[in-house]
Coordinates of C-alpha atoms and ligand atoms in Angstrom, one line a residue:
Chain A
M121 CA 76.6 178.5 46.8
A122 CA 79.4 177.1 48.8
D123 CA 80.4 173.6 47.8
L124 CA 80.4 170.9 50.4
E125 CA 84.0 170.7 51.6
S126 CA 85.5 167.4 50.7
D127 CA 86.4 166.4 54.3
L128 CA 82.8 167.1 55.3
S129 CA 81.5 165.1 52.4
F130 CA 83.8 162.3 53.4
Q131 CA 82.7 162.5 57.0
L132 CA 79.0 162.4 56.0
H133 CA 79.7 159.4 53.8
E134 CA 81.6 157.6 56.6
N135 CA 78.8 158.2 59.1
L136 CA 76.0 157.3 56.7
S137 CA 77.6 154.0 56.0
I138 CA 77.4 153.0 59.7
G139 CA 73.9 154.3 60.2
R140 CA 74.7 157.7 61.6
V141 CA 73.2 160.9 60.2
P142 CA 74.8 164.1 61.4
Q143 CA 72.1 166.2 63.0
W144 CA 73.3 169.5 61.5
I145 CA 72.0 168.5 58.0
L146 CA 68.5 169.3 59.3
T147 CA 69.1 173.0 60.0
D148 CA 72.2 174.1 58.1
P149 CA 71.5 176.9 55.7
G150 CA 74.4 175.9 53.5
I151 CA 73.2 172.4 53.1
Y152 CA 69.7 173.7 52.3
E153 CA 71.1 175.9 49.4
L154 CA 72.9 172.8 48.1
E155 CA 69.7 170.8 48.3
V156 CA 67.8 173.3 46.3
Q157 CA 70.3 173.0 43.5
R158 CA 71.5 169.5 43.6
V159 CA 68.6 167.5 45.1
F160 CA 65.6 169.4 43.8
A161 CA 66.7 171.2 40.6
S162 CA 68.8 168.2 39.4
N163 CA 66.2 165.5 39.8
W164 CA 62.5 165.0 39.0
Y165 CA 60.1 167.0 41.0
F166 CA 56.4 166.2 41.4
L167 CA 54.0 168.9 40.3
G168 CA 50.6 167.4 40.4
H169 CA 48.2 164.8 38.8
E170 CA 46.8 164.9 35.3
S171 CA 43.3 164.6 36.6
E172 CA 43.6 168.0 38.2
I173 CA 43.7 169.5 34.7
P174 CA 41.4 167.3 32.6
N175 CA 40.4 169.8 29.9
P176 CA 42.3 172.1 27.4
G177 CA 42.9 175.4 29.1
D178 CA 42.8 174.0 32.7
Y179 CA 45.7 175.0 34.8
V180 CA 47.0 174.7 38.4
S181 CA 49.6 177.0 40.0
R182 CA 52.3 175.0 41.7
W183 CA 55.8 175.5 43.2
Y184 CA 59.0 173.8 42.2
V185 CA 60.6 174.6 45.6
N186 CA 60.6 178.5 45.1
D187 CA 59.8 178.7 41.4
P188 CA 56.2 179.4 40.6
V189 CA 55.0 177.1 37.9
I190 CA 51.9 177.0 35.7
V191 CA 50.9 173.4 34.9
S192 CA 48.4 173.6 32.1
R193 CA 46.8 171.5 29.4
G194 CA 47.1 172.9 25.8
N195 CA 44.6 172.7 23.0
D196 CA 46.5 169.7 21.8
R197 CA 45.7 168.1 25.2
K198 CA 49.4 168.0 26.0
I199 CA 50.6 169.0 29.5
N200 CA 53.0 172.0 29.8
A201 CA 54.9 173.4 32.7
F202 CA 55.9 177.0 32.4
L203 CA 57.6 179.4 34.8
N204 CA 54.7 181.5 36.1
S205 CA 56.4 184.7 35.0
C206 CA 55.9 187.1 32.0
T207 CA 58.9 187.2 29.7
H208 CA 58.6 191.1 29.5
R209 CA 59.3 192.1 33.1
G210 CA 58.7 188.9 35.0
T211 CA 55.2 189.5 36.4
M212 CA 53.4 186.5 37.8
L213 CA 50.8 185.5 35.3
C214 CA 48.5 183.2 37.3
S215 CA 47.9 184.2 40.9
A216 CA 44.9 181.9 41.4
D217 CA 45.4 178.3 42.6
F218 CA 43.7 176.9 39.5
G219 CA 41.3 177.8 36.7
N220 CA 40.7 177.6 33.0
K221 CA 42.0 180.0 30.4
A222 CA 42.0 180.5 26.7
N223 CA 45.4 182.3 27.0
F224 CA 47.6 183.8 29.6
I225 CA 47.4 187.6 29.7
C226 CA 49.9 189.6 31.7
P227 CA 48.3 192.4 33.8
Y228 CA 51.3 194.7 33.6
H229 CA 51.6 195.6 29.8
G230 CA 49.2 193.0 28.4
W231 CA 51.4 190.5 26.7
T232 CA 49.4 187.5 25.8
Y233 CA 50.5 183.9 25.6
S234 CA 48.8 180.9 24.1
L235 CA 48.2 177.8 26.1
E236 CA 51.3 176.4 24.4
G237 CA 53.3 179.4 25.6
K238 CA 53.6 181.3 22.4
L239 CA 53.7 185.1 22.6
N240 CA 50.6 185.8 20.6
G241 CA 49.5 189.3 21.5
I242 CA 51.3 192.5 22.3
I243 CA 49.2 195.7 22.9
A244 CA 49.9 198.0 20.0
G245 CA 52.7 195.6 19.0
D246 CA 52.8 196.4 15.4
K247 CA 53.2 200.1 16.1
I248 CA 55.8 200.0 18.8
Y249 CA 58.0 197.1 18.1
G250 CA 60.0 196.8 14.9
T251 CA 62.7 194.4 14.0
E252 CA 64.2 194.6 17.5
M253 CA 61.9 191.9 18.6
D254 CA 61.4 188.4 17.3
R255 CA 58.3 187.1 19.2
S256 CA 59.4 183.6 19.0
E257 CA 62.3 184.4 21.3
W258 CA 59.9 185.6 24.0
K259 CA 57.8 182.5 24.6
L260 CA 56.8 181.5 28.1
R261 CA 59.8 179.7 29.7
K262 CA 59.1 176.0 29.8
L263 CA 60.6 173.9 32.5
P264 CA 63.3 171.9 30.7
R265 CA 61.7 168.5 31.1
L266 CA 58.2 167.2 31.8
E267 CA 57.1 163.6 31.9
T268 CA 54.3 161.6 33.5
Y269 CA 53.7 158.2 35.0
H270 CA 50.2 156.9 35.7
G271 CA 49.0 160.5 35.7
L272 CA 51.7 161.8 38.1
I273 CA 53.2 164.9 36.5
F274 CA 56.9 165.4 37.2
A275 CA 59.2 168.1 35.8
S276 CA 62.9 168.8 36.1
L277 CA 65.0 171.9 35.8
N278 CA 67.8 169.7 34.7
E279 CA 67.8 169.3 30.9
N280 CA 70.0 166.2 31.2
V281 CA 68.1 164.3 33.9
V282 CA 67.6 160.7 33.1
P283 CA 64.2 159.8 31.6
L284 CA 61.5 159.6 34.3
D285 CA 61.0 155.9 33.6
E286 CA 64.5 155.2 34.4
Y287 CA 64.5 157.6 37.4
L288 CA 61.5 155.9 39.0
G289 CA 63.1 152.5 38.2
N290 CA 61.7 149.6 40.2
L291 CA 59.4 151.9 42.1
K292 CA 57.2 151.7 39.1
W293 CA 56.3 148.1 39.9
Y294 CA 54.7 149.4 43.2
F295 CA 53.2 152.5 41.6
D296 CA 51.4 150.1 39.2
I297 CA 49.7 148.6 42.3
L298 CA 48.8 152.0 43.8
L299 CA 48.1 153.9 40.6
G300 CA 47.8 151.6 37.7
R301 CA 45.5 148.8 39.0
S302 CA 42.3 150.2 37.5
D303 CA 41.3 150.4 33.9
K304 CA 40.9 154.2 34.1
K305 CA 43.5 154.6 36.8
M306 CA 43.2 157.1 39.6
Q307 CA 41.9 160.6 39.9
V308 CA 42.5 163.4 42.4
K309 CA 39.3 164.3 44.4
G310 CA 39.0 167.9 45.5
V311 CA 41.8 170.3 46.1
P312 CA 45.0 169.5 48.0
F313 CA 45.3 170.5 51.7
R314 CA 48.2 172.8 52.4
W315 CA 49.8 173.6 55.7
V316 CA 53.0 174.9 57.1
V317 CA 55.1 173.0 59.6
E318 CA 58.4 174.0 61.2
A319 CA 60.3 170.9 60.2
N320 CA 63.0 169.9 57.7
W321 CA 61.5 168.3 54.6
K322 CA 63.8 165.3 54.9
I323 CA 62.0 164.2 58.1
G324 CA 58.7 163.9 56.1
S325 CA 60.4 161.8 53.4
D326 CA 62.2 159.7 56.0
N327 CA 59.1 159.1 58.1
F328 CA 56.8 158.1 55.2
G329 CA 59.5 156.2 53.4
G330 CA 60.4 153.7 56.1
D331 CA 59.6 154.7 59.6
A332 CA 57.0 152.1 60.6
Y333 CA 58.7 152.0 64.0
H334 CA 57.3 155.3 65.1
T335 CA 53.6 154.2 64.9
A336 CA 53.5 152.4 68.2
M337 CA 54.7 155.5 70.2
T338 CA 53.8 158.6 68.0
H339 CA 50.3 157.3 67.4
R340 CA 49.9 155.7 70.8
S341 CA 46.8 157.7 71.4
T342 CA 45.1 155.6 68.7
V343 CA 46.3 152.5 70.6
E344 CA 44.9 153.9 73.8
L345 CA 41.6 154.4 72.0
G346 CA 41.6 150.9 70.7
I347 CA 41.7 152.1 67.0
A348 CA 45.2 150.6 66.5
P349 CA 46.3 147.2 67.8
K350 CA 48.0 146.9 71.2
D351 CA 50.7 144.7 69.8
P352 CA 53.8 147.0 69.8
M353 CA 55.0 145.0 66.7
F354 CA 51.8 145.7 64.7
A355 CA 53.4 147.8 62.1
S356 CA 56.5 145.6 61.7
Y357 CA 54.8 142.7 59.8
G358 CA 55.6 142.6 56.1
H359 CA 58.5 143.9 54.1
Q360 CA 60.6 147.0 53.9
V361 CA 61.8 147.4 50.3
V362 CA 64.8 149.4 49.3
L363 CA 64.4 150.6 45.7
D364 CA 66.4 152.5 43.0
N365 CA 67.6 156.1 43.3
G366 CA 66.7 156.6 47.0
H367 CA 63.1 155.5 46.7
G368 CA 61.7 153.0 49.2
L369 CA 58.6 151.7 50.9
N370 CA 57.0 149.5 53.5
V371 CA 54.5 146.9 52.5
I372 CA 52.9 146.1 55.8
T373 CA 50.8 143.0 56.2
P374 CA 48.1 142.5 58.9
S375 CA 49.2 141.7 62.4
P376 CA 48.8 137.9 62.9
V377 CA 47.3 138.6 66.3
A378 CA 44.7 141.2 65.1
P379 CA 41.4 140.5 63.3
K380 CA 41.8 139.5 59.7
V381 CA 41.6 142.2 57.0
P382 CA 39.9 141.6 53.6
P383 CA 42.0 141.3 50.5
F384 CA 43.1 144.2 48.4
Q385 CA 42.9 146.6 51.4
G386 CA 39.2 146.1 51.5
L387 CA 38.6 147.8 48.2
P388 CA 35.1 146.9 46.8
E389 CA 34.8 143.4 45.4
V390 CA 33.5 144.7 42.1
M391 CA 36.9 146.2 41.4
W392 CA 38.9 143.0 41.9
P393 CA 38.5 141.7 38.3
M394 CA 40.0 144.9 37.1
F395 CA 43.0 144.5 39.4
E396 CA 43.4 141.0 38.0
R397 CA 43.4 142.4 34.5
N398 CA 45.9 145.2 35.2
L399 CA 48.4 143.6 37.6
T400 CA 50.9 140.8 37.3
E401 CA 50.7 137.6 39.4
G402 CA 53.4 139.0 41.7
Q403 CA 51.8 142.4 42.1
L404 CA 48.4 140.7 42.9
E405 CA 50.1 138.5 45.5
V406 CA 51.6 141.5 47.2
F407 CA 48.5 143.7 46.9
R408 CA 46.1 140.9 48.1
N409 CA 47.8 140.5 51.4
T410 CA 48.6 144.1 52.3
A411 CA 47.2 146.3 55.1
V412 CA 49.3 149.4 54.6
I413 CA 51.7 150.7 51.9
D414 CA 53.8 153.8 52.7
G415 CA 56.8 155.1 50.9
T416 CA 58.8 157.9 49.4
C417 CA 59.8 158.7 45.8
F418 CA 63.1 160.5 46.2
P419 CA 63.4 163.3 47.1
N420 CA 60.1 164.7 48.5
L421 CA 57.0 162.9 47.2
S422 CA 55.5 160.4 49.6
F423 CA 52.5 158.1 49.4
L424 CA 50.4 156.3 51.9
S425 CA 47.7 153.7 51.4
P426 CA 46.4 152.6 54.8
M427 CA 43.1 151.3 56.2
H428 CA 41.3 153.1 58.9
G429 CA 37.9 152.8 60.6
T430 CA 35.9 155.1 62.8
G431 CA 36.7 153.1 65.9
G432 CA 37.7 149.5 66.8
H433 CA 38.4 147.3 63.9
A434 CA 35.0 147.6 62.1
H435 CA 34.7 149.0 58.6
L436 CA 38.4 149.5 57.9
T437 CA 38.4 151.7 54.8
N438 CA 41.3 152.2 52.5
F439 CA 42.4 155.5 50.9
L440 CA 45.4 156.8 49.0
T441 CA 47.1 160.0 49.7
L442 CA 50.1 161.7 48.0
R443 CA 52.3 164.0 50.0
Q444 CA 54.7 166.6 49.0
W445 CA 57.2 168.1 51.5
R446 CA 57.9 171.4 49.8
P447 CA 60.9 172.9 51.5
L448 CA 60.6 176.6 52.6
G449 CA 64.0 176.8 54.2
P450 CA 66.1 174.4 56.3
G451 CA 63.6 174.4 59.2
K452 CA 60.3 174.8 57.5
M453 CA 58.1 173.1 54.9
E454 CA 54.7 173.4 53.3
I455 CA 52.9 170.1 53.3
W456 CA 50.7 169.4 50.3
S457 CA 48.3 166.5 50.6
W458 CA 46.2 165.0 47.8
F459 CA 43.5 162.4 48.0
L460 CA 43.1 159.9 45.1
A461 CA 40.5 157.3 44.3
D462 CA 40.1 154.8 41.5
V463 CA 38.0 156.4 38.7
E464 CA 35.8 153.3 38.7
A465 CA 35.4 153.0 42.5
P466 CA 31.7 153.1 43.6
E467 CA 30.8 156.7 44.7
E468 CA 29.6 155.5 48.1
F469 CA 33.0 153.9 48.8
V470 CA 34.9 157.1 47.6
Q471 CA 32.9 159.2 50.0
E472 CA 33.7 156.9 53.0
S473 CA 37.3 156.7 51.9
Y474 CA 37.6 160.5 51.8
K475 CA 36.1 160.8 55.3
R476 CA 38.7 158.3 56.7
Y477 CA 41.5 160.3 55.0
V478 CA 40.3 163.6 56.5
N479 CA 39.8 162.0 59.9
T480 CA 43.2 160.4 60.1
F481 CA 45.7 162.1 57.7
G482 CA 44.5 165.7 56.9
P483 CA 45.7 168.6 59.1
S484 CA 43.0 167.6 61.6
G485 CA 43.8 163.9 61.3
V486 CA 44.1 162.1 64.5
L487 CA 47.3 160.4 63.3
E488 CA 48.7 163.3 61.3
Q489 CA 48.5 165.8 64.1
D490 CA 51.1 164.0 66.2
D491 CA 53.5 163.5 63.3
A492 CA 53.8 167.2 62.5
E493 CA 54.1 168.1 66.2
I494 CA 57.0 165.7 66.8
W495 CA 58.8 166.7 63.6
S496 CA 58.8 170.3 64.7
R497 CA 60.3 169.2 68.0
I498 CA 63.3 167.8 66.0
T499 CA 63.8 171.3 64.5
S500 CA 63.5 172.9 67.9
A501 CA 66.3 170.7 69.2
S502 CA 68.6 170.9 66.3
K503 CA 69.4 174.6 66.0
G504 CA 72.1 175.0 68.7
L505 CA 75.9 174.7 68.7
M506 CA 75.9 171.2 69.9
A507 CA 73.5 169.8 67.3
R508 CA 75.1 171.9 64.6
D509 CA 78.7 171.1 65.4
K510 CA 80.3 169.9 62.2
T511 CA 83.1 168.1 63.8
L512 CA 80.5 165.9 65.6
S513 CA 82.4 166.3 68.8
Y514 CA 79.1 166.1 70.8
N515 CA 78.1 162.8 69.2
N516 CA 75.5 165.0 67.4
V517 CA 74.4 162.2 65.0
M518 CA 71.0 160.7 64.6
N519 CA 70.7 156.9 65.0
Y520 CA 69.8 154.9 61.9
V521 CA 71.4 151.6 62.8
M522 CA 68.3 149.5 63.1
G523 CA 68.9 146.2 61.3
L524 CA 72.2 147.4 59.9
D525 CA 74.0 144.3 58.5
S526 CA 71.8 142.0 60.7
V527 CA 68.6 141.6 58.6
E528 CA 68.9 139.5 55.5
P529 CA 66.8 140.2 52.4
D530 CA 63.9 137.8 51.7
P531 CA 64.8 135.8 48.5
N532 CA 61.1 134.9 48.0
W533 CA 59.7 138.4 47.7
P534 CA 57.8 138.5 44.5
G535 CA 58.6 142.2 43.7
P536 CA 61.7 144.1 42.7
G537 CA 64.1 145.8 45.1
I538 CA 65.8 144.6 48.1
A539 CA 63.0 143.4 50.4
Y540 CA 63.7 142.8 54.0
P541 CA 61.2 140.6 56.0
T542 CA 60.3 143.3 58.6
C543 CA 59.2 146.9 58.5
Y544 CA 60.9 147.8 61.8
L545 CA 64.1 148.6 59.9
E546 CA 66.0 151.7 58.7
A547 CA 67.3 150.3 55.5
V548 CA 65.1 152.6 53.4
Q549 CA 66.1 155.7 55.3
R550 CA 69.8 154.8 55.1
A551 CA 69.4 154.4 51.3
F552 CA 67.5 157.7 51.2
Y553 CA 70.4 159.5 52.9
E554 CA 73.0 157.8 50.8
K555 CA 71.2 159.0 47.6
W556 CA 70.9 162.4 49.2
H557 CA 74.6 162.6 49.9
E558 CA 75.4 161.4 46.4
C559 CA 73.4 164.3 45.0
I560 CA 74.8 167.1 47.2
A561 CA 78.4 165.8 46.9
K562 CA 78.3 166.0 43.1
D563 CA 79.8 169.0 41.4
Chain B
M251 CA 19.2 188.1 54.3
T252 CA 17.7 191.5 55.1
I253 CA 17.6 193.3 58.5
T254 CA 13.8 192.6 58.5
D255 CA 14.6 188.8 58.4
S256 CA 16.6 189.1 61.6
G257 CA 14.0 191.4 63.0
R258 CA 11.7 188.4 63.3
I259 CA 14.0 187.0 66.0
Q260 CA 13.0 188.0 69.5
I261 CA 15.7 190.0 71.3
E262 CA 15.7 187.4 74.1
T263 CA 16.4 184.6 71.6
Y264 CA 19.2 186.6 70.1
L265 CA 20.8 187.1 73.5
E266 CA 20.3 183.5 74.4
I267 CA 22.1 182.5 71.2
C268 CA 25.0 184.9 71.8
Q269 CA 25.3 183.6 75.3
F270 CA 25.3 180.0 73.9
L271 CA 28.1 180.7 71.5
Y272 CA 30.2 182.5 74.1
F273 CA 29.7 179.6 76.5
E274 CA 30.7 177.2 73.8
A275 CA 33.9 179.1 73.1
E276 CA 34.6 179.1 76.8
L277 CA 34.2 175.4 77.1
L278 CA 36.7 174.9 74.2
D279 CA 39.2 177.3 75.6
D280 CA 38.9 175.8 79.1
R281 CA 39.4 172.4 77.6
R282 CA 36.0 171.1 78.8
F283 CA 35.7 169.1 75.7
E284 CA 33.4 166.4 77.1
E285 CA 30.9 169.1 78.1
W286 CA 31.3 170.6 74.6
L287 CA 30.0 167.3 73.2
G288 CA 26.9 167.9 75.2
L289 CA 26.1 170.9 73.1
L290 CA 25.7 168.8 69.9
T291 CA 22.6 167.1 68.5
E292 CA 22.8 163.4 67.9
D293 CA 22.8 164.0 64.1
V294 CA 25.3 166.8 64.2
Q295 CA 27.3 167.5 61.0
Y296 CA 30.6 169.2 61.4
R297 CA 32.6 170.4 58.4
M298 CA 35.3 172.9 57.5
P299 CA 35.3 173.3 53.7
V300 CA 38.6 174.2 52.1
R301 CA 39.2 177.8 50.9
V302 CA 41.1 178.4 47.7
T303 CA 42.5 181.4 45.7
K304 CA 40.4 181.8 42.6
E305 CA 39.9 184.5 40.0
K306 CA 36.7 186.6 40.6
A307 CA 35.1 185.4 37.4
D308 CA 35.4 181.8 38.5
G309 CA 33.0 182.3 41.4
S310 CA 33.0 181.1 45.0
D311 CA 36.4 180.5 46.5
I312 CA 35.0 177.8 48.8
E313 CA 35.6 174.2 47.7
E314 CA 32.6 172.6 49.3
P315 CA 33.5 169.0 48.5
S316 CA 37.0 169.3 50.1
S317 CA 36.9 169.7 53.9
Y318 CA 39.4 169.6 56.8
F319 CA 36.7 168.0 59.0
E320 CA 34.0 165.5 57.9
D321 CA 32.7 164.7 61.3
N322 CA 29.6 163.5 63.0
L323 CA 28.9 162.7 66.7
V324 CA 30.9 159.4 66.5
T325 CA 34.0 160.9 65.1
L326 CA 33.8 164.1 67.2
T327 CA 33.5 161.9 70.3
S328 CA 36.6 160.0 69.4
R329 CA 38.5 163.2 68.8
V330 CA 37.5 164.3 72.3
A331 CA 38.4 160.9 73.7
R332 CA 41.8 161.2 72.0
L333 CA 42.4 164.5 73.7
G334 CA 41.8 162.7 76.9
T335 CA 44.4 160.1 76.3
K336 CA 47.9 160.3 77.7
S337 CA 49.6 160.3 74.3
A338 CA 48.0 163.0 72.1
W339 CA 51.4 164.6 71.7
A340 CA 50.1 167.5 69.5
D341 CA 48.1 168.6 72.6
D342 CA 50.5 167.8 75.3
P343 CA 51.7 170.1 76.6
P344 CA 48.4 171.8 75.6
S345 CA 48.3 174.9 73.5
R346 CA 46.6 177.9 74.9
T347 CA 43.7 178.8 72.7
R348 CA 41.2 181.6 72.5
H349 CA 38.1 181.5 70.3
F350 CA 36.9 185.0 69.8
V351 CA 33.3 184.9 68.4
S352 CA 31.6 188.0 67.0
N353 CA 29.4 189.4 64.2
I354 CA 26.6 187.1 65.3
L355 CA 23.5 187.1 63.0
V356 CA 20.5 185.0 63.6
Q357 CA 17.7 184.1 61.2
P358 CA 14.8 181.7 61.5
G359 CA 15.6 178.2 60.5
A360 CA 13.7 175.5 58.6
D361 CA 11.1 175.1 61.3
S362 CA 10.3 176.9 64.5
S363 CA 12.8 174.9 66.5
E364 CA 15.8 175.9 64.4
Y365 CA 17.9 179.0 63.9
L366 CA 20.4 179.8 61.2
V367 CA 23.3 181.5 62.9
T368 CA 26.4 183.0 61.3
S369 CA 29.3 184.3 63.3
A370 CA 32.9 185.4 62.8
L371 CA 35.7 183.4 64.4
N372 CA 39.1 184.7 65.4
F373 CA 41.0 181.7 66.7
V374 CA 44.4 182.3 68.4
R375 CA 46.7 179.5 69.5
N376 CA 49.8 179.9 71.5
R377 CA 52.3 177.1 71.9
G378 CA 55.2 176.5 74.1
S379 CA 57.4 179.5 74.6
I380 CA 56.8 180.9 71.1
C381 CA 55.8 184.6 71.4
V382 CA 53.9 184.7 68.1
S383 CA 50.6 183.0 68.2
D384 CA 49.1 181.0 65.3
Q385 CA 45.9 182.6 64.1
L386 CA 43.0 181.3 62.0
T387 CA 40.1 183.5 61.1
G388 CA 36.8 182.6 59.4
K389 CA 33.1 182.6 59.2
R390 CA 30.9 179.9 60.8
K391 CA 27.5 178.9 59.6
D392 CA 25.5 177.0 62.2
I393 CA 22.1 175.5 62.5
L394 CA 21.1 175.6 66.1
R395 CA 18.2 173.5 67.2
R396 CA 16.1 173.6 70.4
V397 CA 16.0 170.1 71.9
Q398 CA 13.8 169.8 75.0
G399 CA 14.3 173.5 75.7
D400 CA 18.1 173.6 75.2
L401 CA 19.9 175.0 72.3
K402 CA 22.2 172.5 70.5
I403 CA 24.4 172.6 67.4
A404 CA 22.8 170.5 64.7
S405 CA 25.3 171.6 62.0
R406 CA 28.4 173.7 61.7
D407 CA 30.4 174.8 58.6
V408 CA 33.6 176.7 59.3
Y409 CA 35.0 178.7 56.4
L410 CA 38.6 179.7 57.2
D411 CA 40.2 182.7 55.5
Q412 CA 43.5 180.9 55.1
V413 CA 44.3 178.8 52.0
V414 CA 47.6 177.6 53.5
L415 CA 47.1 176.9 57.2
G416 CA 49.7 178.5 59.4
T417 CA 49.4 176.1 62.3
P418 CA 50.9 172.6 62.3
N419 CA 47.6 170.8 63.0
L420 CA 43.9 171.4 63.7
I421 CA 44.0 169.9 67.1
T422 CA 41.0 171.5 68.7
L423 CA 37.5 172.2 67.6
F424 CA 36.3 175.5 66.0
Ligands
FES39 S1 55.6 192.4 32.5 FE1 54.2 191.3 31.4 S2 53.6 192.5 29.8 FE2 55.1 193.7 30.8
FE2_40 FE1 53.0 158.9 61.6

């Protein structure tokens, strides 16, 4: 892995500080290699949600970029994450997406591991192995760190990564609203959607993290249909909040010229007392007046909690989706999309919520479709000599100057972070790229 | 199903159903989406349950509750209306698509006006100047109903063979 040359690193830093992002970082294979090591392996990486593996023996197969991982629940109910590979010759142990097992048996020579990863069984072990093997040295290989927050399972390949709590930092205050508002919290419904898009993973993080500005144009078809308001500023109302460690979000409030939306994103009234129990005054104030929350947990976990109807402004229904932009190379990613609902939400509401999710933000979603299409057009236009020129002699930088040094934070914002009083801003994206640069510039 | 079950279907009916499905495919590939809507019953249910990779012992690899489409006539009509807007970027410039339909089997339905029809779908989508086409294959389970003499789609479930979709979006209908 070639290091980032110090003059390039300096140039990146200089440009980022004035809202310019060199276009070559979207398609450069060298940068991609650095990202795998220094962005993904060094930080916390999202693997799934606890509700996907409720019982002992339950497992899901996931990918930590290119490492196959078994995320499973042991008999002690604790969650483990193992490299999905036998310690004998490296065979993949679980090739299904999920299931329930009493132990993991390798199909090659039959080595058998407990749910906790202990090498328990070896075919004819007593006859063929003597003192040359101490079984305790051949356990399944655990990912060095695993921690959870409100059911979100994160792992890290970096033994020395800061605790998850500290890493999430002030994003937790907003995760409390999205994931911790109910007594029994949230659960994943169904299996995640997965699809492949020819786009750089950073574009997904950048778009969900802060790009409210794209909605009026990218999703103009929904404006033409009368599903979204005509006011070109409709996604600008509210606050863009820059958080710790490259995290950030938009808290979008209803357009003052559009019909009113009910409190708490229209979630059923029977749930409100629960929110009042679990959230602070400040969190309630924010949540009560919100239409849409979208954001990114650095590096590649995004979240979206909007309200959508079947047409017009009737029956706007909220849903929560988590997104992972799993990189498959500099110009390609696999999108994973989960749907979550409050455990206590009325079943009828959950069904309607799921339908709105599928209809707007699944691979067939009438909003989603256009995002992926346009992101792939960025890749198509960023592979040539001009876009990839590292001396930037063709002005091959992307423009992130919106609101740079001209929008002041709102001192009255009740939540943590630096909150600017508009969502048409690129402060979150600038902070994302600065954190990204800090990671890849590090030795 | 046995061959005898399908034997209860008149050959004329079978041919009529084949012709209906080919005509439907042609409407979709020729981008005559409004006309396609005319092939649906008012109470149509349109789904595409998610396929997963599972061990054999764990049973069906179809996750019925998860679906890429959860549509009825209202939402399908708004999808078609969207394709008619000037800003459905995922479809503009339009992809070139081909719905190949085969393996058509017909059984009697719940009453004499309905037929249970299964077919294989090979969907090919070519975009821009990319030589390699995106491909989705799968099985469709339809309920066709005769409404005032005409066949209509009362229900469709599409079961794709892909677990990870190799196309950036499901822009058209299947
Ligand atoms: S590779 Fe797994 S037992 Fe040999
Ligand atoms: Fe979007």
